[in-house]
Coordinates of C-alpha atoms in Angstrom, one line a residue:
M1 CA -64.8 -9.4 -23.0
S2 CA -66.3 -11.4 -20.1
S3 CA -67.4 -9.9 -16.9
H4 CA -64.8 -10.0 -14.0
P5 CA -66.3 -11.1 -10.7
D6 CA -63.2 -9.9 -8.8
T7 CA -64.1 -6.2 -9.2
G8 CA -66.8 -4.1 -7.6
T9 CA -69.2 -1.5 -8.9
A10 CA -68.2 1.8 -10.5
D11 CA -69.1 3.7 -7.3
D12 CA -66.9 1.3 -5.3
G13 CA -64.1 2.1 -7.7
H14 CA -64.4 5.8 -7.3
R15 CA -64.4 5.5 -3.5
Q16 CA -61.3 3.3 -3.7
A17 CA -59.6 5.9 -5.9
E18 CA -60.4 8.7 -3.4
N19 CA -58.9 6.8 -0.5
A20 CA -56.0 5.0 -2.3
D21 CA -53.2 7.4 -1.6
S22 CA -53.8 7.7 2.1
T23 CA -54.4 4.0 2.5
V24 CA -51.1 3.0 0.7
L25 CA -49.1 5.7 2.6
S26 CA -50.4 4.5 5.9
A27 CA -49.7 0.8 5.1
I28 CA -46.2 1.5 3.9
K29 CA -45.4 3.6 6.9
S30 CA -46.6 0.8 9.2
L31 CA -44.5 -1.8 7.3
A32 CA -41.4 0.3 7.4
H33 CA -40.9 -0.6 11.0
E34 CA -40.7 -4.3 10.3
Q35 CA -36.9 -4.4 9.6
S36 CA -34.9 -6.3 12.2
D37 CA -31.2 -6.0 13.1
A38 CA -31.2 -9.7 14.2
T39 CA -31.1 -12.6 11.8
D40 CA -34.3 -14.4 12.5
F41 CA -34.0 -16.7 9.4
D42 CA -30.6 -18.4 9.1
T43 CA -30.5 -20.7 6.0
A44 CA -27.2 -22.2 7.1
E45 CA -28.7 -24.1 10.0
P46 CA -31.2 -26.6 8.4
E47 CA -30.0 -30.0 7.4
H48 CA -33.4 -30.9 6.0
V49 CA -36.3 -29.0 4.5
I50 CA -39.9 -30.1 4.4
L51 CA -42.4 -28.3 2.2
L52 CA -46.0 -28.8 3.3
S53 CA -48.5 -27.6 0.7
V54 CA -52.2 -27.9 1.3
D55 CA -54.6 -27.9 -1.6
A56 CA -57.4 -25.3 -1.4
L57 CA -56.5 -23.9 2.1
R58 CA -57.5 -20.3 2.4
A59 CA -55.6 -18.2 4.9
D60 CA -58.6 -16.7 6.8
H61 CA -59.8 -20.1 8.0
L62 CA -56.8 -20.5 10.3
G63 CA -56.6 -19.2 13.9
C64 CA -53.3 -17.5 13.2
H65 CA -55.1 -15.4 10.6
G66 CA -57.9 -14.5 13.1
Y67 CA -60.4 -17.3 12.3
H68 CA -63.1 -17.6 15.0
R69 CA -63.1 -21.4 15.1
D70 CA -60.4 -23.5 16.7
V71 CA -59.7 -25.6 13.6
S72 CA -55.9 -25.3 13.3
P73 CA -54.1 -25.6 16.7
T74 CA -51.0 -27.2 15.3
I75 CA -50.6 -24.8 12.4
D76 CA -51.2 -21.9 14.8
H77 CA -48.5 -23.1 17.0
L78 CA -46.1 -23.3 14.1
A79 CA -46.9 -19.7 13.3
T80 CA -46.3 -18.6 16.9
A81 CA -43.0 -20.6 17.2
G82 CA -41.8 -19.5 13.8
I83 CA -42.3 -16.7 11.2
Q84 CA -45.7 -16.1 9.7
F85 CA -45.9 -14.1 6.4
S86 CA -49.4 -12.7 6.8
R87 CA -49.6 -11.2 3.3
A88 CA -48.7 -14.2 1.3
Y89 CA -50.2 -14.7 -2.2
S90 CA -50.3 -17.6 -4.6
P91 CA -49.4 -16.8 -8.2
S92 CA -52.6 -18.4 -9.4
S93 CA -56.0 -19.6 -8.1
H94 CA -56.0 -23.2 -9.2
T95 CA -53.6 -26.2 -8.9
R96 CA -52.6 -26.5 -12.6
E97 CA -50.8 -23.2 -12.4
A98 CA -50.2 -22.6 -8.7
V99 CA -48.3 -25.8 -7.9
P100 CA -45.9 -25.6 -10.9
A101 CA -45.2 -22.0 -9.9
L102 CA -44.6 -23.1 -6.2
L103 CA -42.2 -25.9 -7.2
S104 CA -40.3 -23.8 -9.7
G105 CA -40.3 -20.2 -8.4
Q106 CA -41.5 -19.1 -11.8
Y107 CA -44.8 -17.5 -12.8
P108 CA -47.4 -19.9 -14.4
S109 CA -46.7 -18.4 -17.8
T110 CA -43.2 -19.8 -17.6
A111 CA -43.8 -22.8 -15.3
T112 CA -46.3 -24.7 -17.6
T113 CA -47.2 -25.1 -21.2
D114 CA -50.6 -24.2 -22.6
R115 CA -51.5 -27.9 -21.8
F116 CA -50.3 -27.4 -18.2
R117 CA -47.3 -29.7 -18.5
R118 CA -44.1 -28.9 -16.7
N119 CA -42.2 -26.4 -18.7
T120 CA -39.3 -25.4 -16.5
Q121 CA -37.0 -26.7 -13.7
T122 CA -38.4 -27.4 -10.3
I123 CA -36.7 -27.6 -6.9
G124 CA -36.0 -31.2 -7.7
H125 CA -33.8 -30.1 -10.6
L126 CA -32.1 -27.4 -8.6
L127 CA -30.9 -30.0 -6.1
Q128 CA -29.5 -32.4 -8.6
G129 CA -25.7 -32.5 -8.2
T130 CA -25.9 -31.8 -4.5
T131 CA -25.7 -34.3 -1.7
A132 CA -29.4 -33.7 -0.9
R133 CA -32.0 -36.3 -1.7
S134 CA -35.4 -35.0 -2.9
A135 CA -38.9 -36.4 -2.7
G136 CA -42.3 -35.4 -4.0
I137 CA -45.3 -37.2 -2.4
H138 CA -48.9 -36.4 -3.1
S139 CA -52.0 -37.7 -5.0
N140 CA -53.1 -34.8 -7.2
P141 CA -53.3 -36.0 -10.8
F142 CA -52.6 -32.5 -12.2
V143 CA -49.0 -32.5 -10.9
S144 CA -48.4 -36.2 -11.5
E145 CA -45.7 -38.0 -13.4
G146 CA -47.8 -37.9 -16.5
F147 CA -47.5 -34.1 -16.6
G148 CA -43.8 -34.2 -16.1
F149 CA -43.6 -33.3 -12.5
G150 CA -41.8 -36.4 -11.3
D151 CA -38.7 -35.4 -13.4
G152 CA -35.9 -34.1 -11.2
F153 CA -37.0 -35.7 -7.9
D154 CA -35.0 -38.6 -6.6
H155 CA -38.2 -40.2 -5.2
F156 CA -41.6 -39.3 -6.6
D157 CA -44.9 -40.9 -5.4
D158 CA -48.0 -39.4 -7.0
D159 CA -50.3 -42.3 -5.9
M160 CA -51.0 -43.0 -9.6
L161 CA -50.6 -46.4 -11.3
V162 CA -47.8 -45.0 -13.3
G163 CA -46.1 -43.6 -10.2
G164 CA -43.0 -44.8 -8.3
H165 CA -44.6 -47.5 -6.0
W166 CA -47.2 -48.9 -8.4
L167 CA -48.1 -51.9 -6.2
T168 CA -48.7 -49.6 -3.2
A169 CA -50.7 -47.2 -5.3
L170 CA -52.7 -50.1 -6.8
A171 CA -53.6 -51.4 -3.3
Q172 CA -54.4 -47.9 -2.1
R173 CA -56.6 -47.2 -5.1
A174 CA -58.6 -50.4 -4.4
V175 CA -59.2 -49.4 -0.8
D176 CA -60.0 -45.8 -1.8
K177 CA -62.7 -47.0 -4.2
L178 CA -64.3 -49.0 -1.4
R179 CA -64.2 -46.1 0.9
N180 CA -65.3 -43.5 -1.7
R181 CA -61.9 -41.9 -1.4
H182 CA -60.3 -40.5 -4.5
Y183 CA -57.0 -39.2 -3.2
A184 CA -54.6 -40.4 -0.5
R185 CA -55.6 -39.1 2.9
A186 CA -53.2 -37.2 5.2
E187 CA -52.3 -40.3 7.1
T188 CA -51.0 -42.0 4.0
I189 CA -49.1 -39.0 2.7
T190 CA -47.5 -38.5 6.1
D191 CA -46.6 -42.1 6.4
R192 CA -44.9 -42.1 3.0
G193 CA -43.0 -38.9 3.8
I194 CA -41.8 -40.4 7.1
E195 CA -40.6 -43.5 5.4
F196 CA -38.6 -41.5 2.9
L197 CA -37.0 -39.4 5.7
R198 CA -36.2 -42.6 7.7
S199 CA -34.5 -44.2 4.8
Q200 CA -32.6 -41.1 3.5
A201 CA -32.1 -38.7 6.4
V202 CA -31.8 -41.2 9.3
E203 CA -30.5 -44.4 7.8
G204 CA -28.7 -42.8 4.9
G205 CA -27.4 -39.8 6.7
R206 CA -28.2 -37.5 3.8
P207 CA -29.6 -34.0 3.8
T208 CA -33.2 -34.1 2.3
F209 CA -35.9 -32.0 0.7
T210 CA -39.3 -33.5 1.1
W211 CA -42.4 -32.0 -0.5
L212 CA -45.7 -33.3 0.9
H213 CA -48.9 -32.1 -0.8
Y214 CA -52.1 -32.7 1.1
M215 CA -55.4 -33.0 -0.7
D216 CA -57.8 -33.4 2.3
V217 CA -59.0 -29.8 2.3
H218 CA -59.9 -30.0 -1.4
G219 CA -63.6 -30.7 -2.2
P220 CA -65.6 -32.7 -2.1
Y221 CA -65.3 -32.1 1.7
E222 CA -65.6 -35.6 3.3
P223 CA -63.9 -35.4 6.7
P224 CA -63.6 -38.5 8.9
A225 CA -66.5 -38.9 11.2
E226 CA -64.5 -38.1 14.3
F227 CA -63.8 -34.6 13.0
R228 CA -67.1 -34.1 11.2
R229 CA -69.0 -34.4 14.5
R230 CA -67.1 -31.4 15.9
Y231 CA -68.5 -29.0 13.4
V232 CA -71.5 -30.6 11.7
A233 CA -74.7 -30.9 13.7
D234 CA -76.6 -33.1 11.2
R235 CA -75.5 -36.4 10.0
V236 CA -74.2 -36.1 6.5
T237 CA -72.9 -39.0 4.4
D238 CA -69.9 -38.6 2.1
A239 CA -72.2 -39.1 -0.9
E240 CA -74.5 -36.3 0.2
A241 CA -71.5 -34.1 0.9
A242 CA -70.1 -34.8 -2.6
R243 CA -73.5 -34.0 -4.3
L244 CA -73.7 -30.7 -2.4
Y245 CA -70.2 -29.7 -3.4
K246 CA -70.9 -30.5 -7.1
R247 CA -74.2 -28.6 -7.0
A248 CA -72.5 -25.6 -5.5
I249 CA -70.1 -25.5 -8.4
A250 CA -72.7 -26.1 -11.1
E251 CA -75.7 -24.2 -9.6
P252 CA -74.3 -21.8 -7.0
D253 CA -77.6 -19.8 -6.8
S254 CA -79.5 -22.9 -5.7
L255 CA -77.8 -23.2 -2.3
T256 CA -79.6 -22.1 0.8
E257 CA -77.9 -20.3 3.7
R258 CA -78.0 -23.6 5.6
E259 CA -76.4 -25.5 2.8
Q260 CA -73.7 -22.9 2.4
Q261 CA -72.9 -23.1 6.1
L262 CA -72.8 -26.9 5.8
L263 CA -70.1 -26.6 3.2
V264 CA -68.1 -24.3 5.4
D265 CA -68.6 -26.7 8.4
L266 CA -67.3 -29.7 6.4
Y267 CA -64.4 -27.6 5.1
D268 CA -63.4 -26.6 8.6
A269 CA -63.6 -30.3 9.7
E270 CA -61.2 -31.2 6.9
I271 CA -58.8 -28.5 8.1
R272 CA -59.0 -29.9 11.7
Y273 CA -58.3 -33.4 10.4
L274 CA -55.3 -32.2 8.4
D275 CA -54.0 -30.2 11.3
A276 CA -54.0 -33.3 13.5
N277 CA -51.9 -35.1 11.0
I278 CA -49.4 -32.3 10.7
G279 CA -49.1 -32.7 14.5
R280 CA -48.4 -36.4 14.0
L281 CA -45.8 -35.5 11.4
L282 CA -44.0 -33.3 13.9
D283 CA -44.1 -36.0 16.5
E284 CA -42.6 -38.5 14.0
L285 CA -39.8 -36.1 13.2
S286 CA -39.0 -35.9 16.9
R287 CA -39.0 -39.7 17.1
L288 CA -36.6 -39.9 14.2
G289 CA -34.4 -37.4 16.0
I290 CA -34.3 -34.8 13.1
R291 CA -36.9 -32.3 14.1
D292 CA -34.3 -29.8 15.4
E293 CA -32.4 -30.1 12.1
T294 CA -35.5 -29.6 9.9
L295 CA -36.8 -26.4 8.4
I296 CA -40.6 -26.6 7.8
L297 CA -42.3 -24.4 5.2
L298 CA -46.1 -24.6 5.2
T299 CA -48.3 -23.0 2.6
A300 CA -51.2 -23.7 0.2
D301 CA -51.5 -23.7 -3.5
H302 CA -54.6 -21.5 -3.5
G303 CA -57.7 -20.8 -1.4
E304 CA -61.4 -21.6 -1.7
A305 CA -64.6 -19.6 -2.4
F306 CA -67.8 -20.1 -0.5
G307 CA -70.2 -17.9 -2.5
E308 CA -68.6 -14.5 -1.8
R309 CA -68.7 -13.5 -5.4
G310 CA -71.4 -15.8 -6.7
Y311 CA -69.2 -18.9 -7.1
Y312 CA -67.8 -21.7 -5.0
E313 CA -64.6 -23.9 -5.2
H314 CA -61.7 -22.2 -7.0
P315 CA -62.4 -21.0 -10.5
R316 CA -60.0 -19.0 -12.5
F317 CA -60.4 -15.6 -10.9
L318 CA -58.0 -13.9 -8.6
P319 CA -59.7 -12.4 -5.5
H320 CA -58.1 -12.6 -2.1
E321 CA -60.1 -15.6 -0.9
L322 CA -58.5 -17.6 -3.8
T323 CA -55.0 -16.2 -3.7
H324 CA -54.3 -15.2 -0.1
V325 CA -52.7 -18.3 1.4
P326 CA -50.8 -19.2 4.6
L327 CA -47.1 -19.1 4.5
I328 CA -45.1 -20.1 7.7
A329 CA -41.5 -20.9 8.2
T330 CA -40.5 -22.8 11.4
G331 CA -37.9 -25.1 12.8
A332 CA -34.2 -25.1 12.2
G333 CA -32.7 -21.7 11.5
I334 CA -35.9 -19.9 12.6
H335 CA -36.2 -17.5 15.5
S336 CA -39.7 -16.6 16.5
R337 CA -40.8 -13.1 15.7
E338 CA -43.9 -11.0 14.9
A339 CA -45.7 -11.7 11.7
I340 CA -44.2 -10.1 8.6
R341 CA -46.8 -8.0 6.8
A342 CA -44.8 -7.1 3.7
P343 CA -46.3 -8.8 0.6
V344 CA -44.7 -12.1 -0.3
S345 CA -45.4 -14.8 -2.9
T346 CA -45.3 -18.6 -2.8
L347 CA -42.8 -18.1 -5.7
D348 CA -40.4 -17.3 -2.8
V349 CA -40.3 -20.9 -1.6
A350 CA -38.0 -22.2 -4.3
P351 CA -35.3 -19.5 -3.8
T352 CA -35.5 -20.2 0.0
V353 CA -34.8 -23.9 -0.5
A354 CA -32.0 -22.9 -2.9
D355 CA -30.5 -20.7 -0.2
V356 CA -30.6 -23.6 2.3
F357 CA -28.8 -26.0 -0.1
G358 CA -26.4 -23.5 -1.6
V359 CA -27.6 -23.7 -5.2
E360 CA -28.4 -21.0 -7.7
Y361 CA -31.9 -19.9 -8.4
D362 CA -32.9 -17.5 -11.3
G363 CA -36.4 -16.2 -11.2
P364 CA -38.8 -13.6 -9.9
G365 CA -39.0 -15.0 -6.4
K366 CA -37.2 -13.7 -3.4
S367 CA -35.8 -15.8 -0.5
L368 CA -37.9 -15.6 2.6
A369 CA -34.8 -15.3 4.6
A370 CA -33.9 -12.0 2.8
T371 CA -37.5 -10.8 3.3
T372 CA -37.3 -11.6 7.0
D373 CA -34.1 -9.6 7.3
Q374 CA -35.4 -6.7 5.2
P375 CA -39.1 -6.7 4.4
D376 CA -40.0 -4.7 1.3
P377 CA -43.0 -2.5 2.0
Y378 CA -43.1 -1.4 -1.6
R379 CA -43.1 -4.9 -3.2
V380 CA -45.9 -5.9 -5.6
V381 CA -46.5 -9.6 -6.1
F382 CA -48.5 -10.9 -9.0
A383 CA -51.0 -13.6 -9.9
Q384 CA -52.1 -15.0 -13.2
A385 CA -54.9 -17.3 -14.4
R386 CA -55.7 -18.6 -17.9
G387 CA -59.4 -18.6 -18.6
E388 CA -61.3 -21.7 -19.5
G389 CA -64.4 -22.7 -21.3
E390 CA -66.0 -19.7 -23.1
D391 CA -63.2 -17.6 -21.5
T392 CA -60.4 -19.6 -23.0
G393 CA -59.1 -16.5 -24.8
I394 CA -59.0 -14.5 -21.6
H395 CA -56.0 -14.2 -19.3
R396 CA -56.5 -12.7 -15.9
Y397 CA -53.9 -10.9 -13.8
A398 CA -53.7 -9.4 -10.3
G399 CA -51.1 -7.3 -8.5
Y400 CA -51.1 -7.2 -4.7
R401 CA -49.3 -4.8 -2.4
A402 CA -49.8 -3.3 1.0
G403 CA -53.0 -1.3 0.9
G404 CA -54.0 -2.1 -2.6
V405 CA -54.8 -4.6 -5.3
A406 CA -55.3 -4.3 -9.1
Y407 CA -57.0 -6.7 -11.5
A408 CA -56.8 -6.9 -15.2
E409 CA -58.2 -9.1 -18.0
V410 CA -56.5 -9.4 -21.4
D411 CA -58.1 -10.6 -24.6
T412 CA -55.3 -12.7 -26.2
E413 CA -56.7 -12.2 -29.7
T414 CA -56.9 -8.4 -29.6
D415 CA -54.5 -7.6 -26.6
E416 CA -57.3 -5.5 -25.2
R417 CA -56.7 -4.8 -21.5
V418 CA -59.4 -4.0 -19.1
F419 CA -58.4 -2.9 -15.5
D420 CA -60.8 -2.7 -12.6
A421 CA -62.3 0.7 -11.8
G422 CA -60.6 2.9 -9.2
V423 CA -57.2 1.1 -9.3
Q424 CA -54.3 3.2 -8.1
L425 CA -52.4 4.6 -11.0
T426 CA -49.0 3.4 -9.8
L427 CA -50.2 -0.1 -9.1
K428 CA -51.9 -0.2 -12.5
A429 CA -48.7 0.8 -14.2
R430 CA -46.8 -2.0 -12.3
L431 CA -49.4 -4.6 -13.3
D432 CA -49.4 -3.4 -16.9
A433 CA -45.6 -3.8 -17.0
H434 CA -45.9 -7.3 -15.6
I435 CA -48.3 -8.2 -18.3
D436 CA -45.8 -6.9 -20.9
T437 CA -42.8 -8.7 -19.5
D438 CA -44.2 -11.8 -18.0
G439 CA -47.5 -12.4 -19.6
Y440 CA -48.7 -15.6 -21.3
I441 CA -46.5 -15.3 -24.3
G442 CA -46.8 -19.0 -25.0
A443 CA -44.6 -21.9 -24.1
T444 CA -41.5 -22.5 -26.2
D445 CA -41.6 -25.3 -28.7
A446 CA -38.7 -26.9 -26.9
G447 CA -40.5 -26.8 -23.6
Q448 CA -43.7 -28.2 -25.1
S449 CA -41.7 -31.0 -26.7
E450 CA -39.9 -31.9 -23.5
A451 CA -43.1 -32.0 -21.5
R452 CA -44.9 -33.9 -24.2
D453 CA -42.2 -36.5 -24.4
V454 CA -42.3 -36.9 -20.6
G455 CA -46.1 -37.4 -20.8
Q456 CA -45.8 -40.0 -23.5
T457 CA -43.1 -42.0 -22.0
E458 CA -44.2 -41.9 -18.4
N459 CA -48.0 -41.8 -18.8
E460 CA -48.8 -43.8 -21.9
G461 CA -51.9 -45.8 -21.3
A462 CA -52.7 -44.1 -18.0
E463 CA -55.2 -41.5 -19.2
D464 CA -58.1 -43.4 -17.8
D465 CA -56.6 -43.5 -14.3
V466 CA -56.0 -39.7 -14.4
A467 CA -59.5 -39.0 -15.8
H468 CA -61.0 -41.1 -13.0
R469 CA -59.3 -39.0 -10.4
L470 CA -60.3 -35.7 -12.1
R471 CA -63.9 -36.8 -12.2
A472 CA -63.9 -37.8 -8.6
L473 CA -62.5 -34.4 -7.6
G474 CA -65.1 -32.6 -9.6
Y475 CA -62.8 -31.2 -12.4
V476 CA -64.5 -33.0 -15.3
E477 CA -67.9 -34.6 -15.9

């Protein structure tokens, strides 16, 4: 079995075991005081819901999570004005599993096939048959129409040639190539979202669900010059930044401390740029006259590593820096309160949206409104990641709770399970049970057929376009 960079040494494990009971008891006692008699999250109030997901945004690079740099004033304000779930975890460490889980409220083992095609219903499907109009707007090829993710949405713009507005996408792609841009920047995603809301929420008078997925924080980190100058002392071209990012992934040991800091500086500049555009989105909602009617949910699909465990970017491991993500609810139906420290998952977004629009949801997620009313200090949330390359036969799991975390690797050929040293016995048992009941048991033939049919009908002849995007983002050579 492969080594597991998420775990520490054996001595570390013994020390964890010695302190585990007192740590967990202390954490749970502290969380027990979070319950509130007031209703701080009323799902009956919102007319519209906007889900803002940010690719590769780790929680601890935001001011509301204690970051030392002022990179996120708008997001920090949303956290103060709303409800921040400070122990939120993604169910995976990379987009191909994390976003499908976010959109469906199902673990990756259920949400996608082995080929990472959509394998279950998303929020778009849940809202069919209601008066609400739904939109998905982004430029990540892994959750594009070609992988089946446009199905269910009334409006879907993935910025690909096979997407909804192909003329717009074509023109945008031409401009992107000239500017060395390989995804739609935050201005573009925001503009497209506002146009949808103007046509449906304002002019059409309909309730809406709008999912905007921002790629700007994802590497290679190439922030606009105005924001780069705030954090980067030396002049760095986009081409140089891209080369450094790719070298960090391929040869992590070759980076100097200065180069490592440069990556962090560029990453922070991207966050500040994104934050400014979220501020612009809020201003536009006010101009449209719907801000007070709109619930905003802000989160990330996963985090990002900067050499903490010997790797960069977001490979398929499950440490906190890759799975601990921001999760904020603000706007209509929300009354400001102290941060909720009980563990939650981004799987909880789908049942929250279902609550707002009065539709049924069946899955492992729990509505954030219910958590706000009664935080569960004993809850364990899980994450999963399929291995890749030489680790293709390995499936990784993690269980997070207040005061503890457990990791496991499973060899899919032998079912051998290896848990990290020093893990608390009760948490190990919970994680073991999760592996038994919700592990990667394989997608159903029906699910694979459905997703494959979607891919063939919607994406036939577009593989080159998808491959170009993936190469540009550093996923493939």
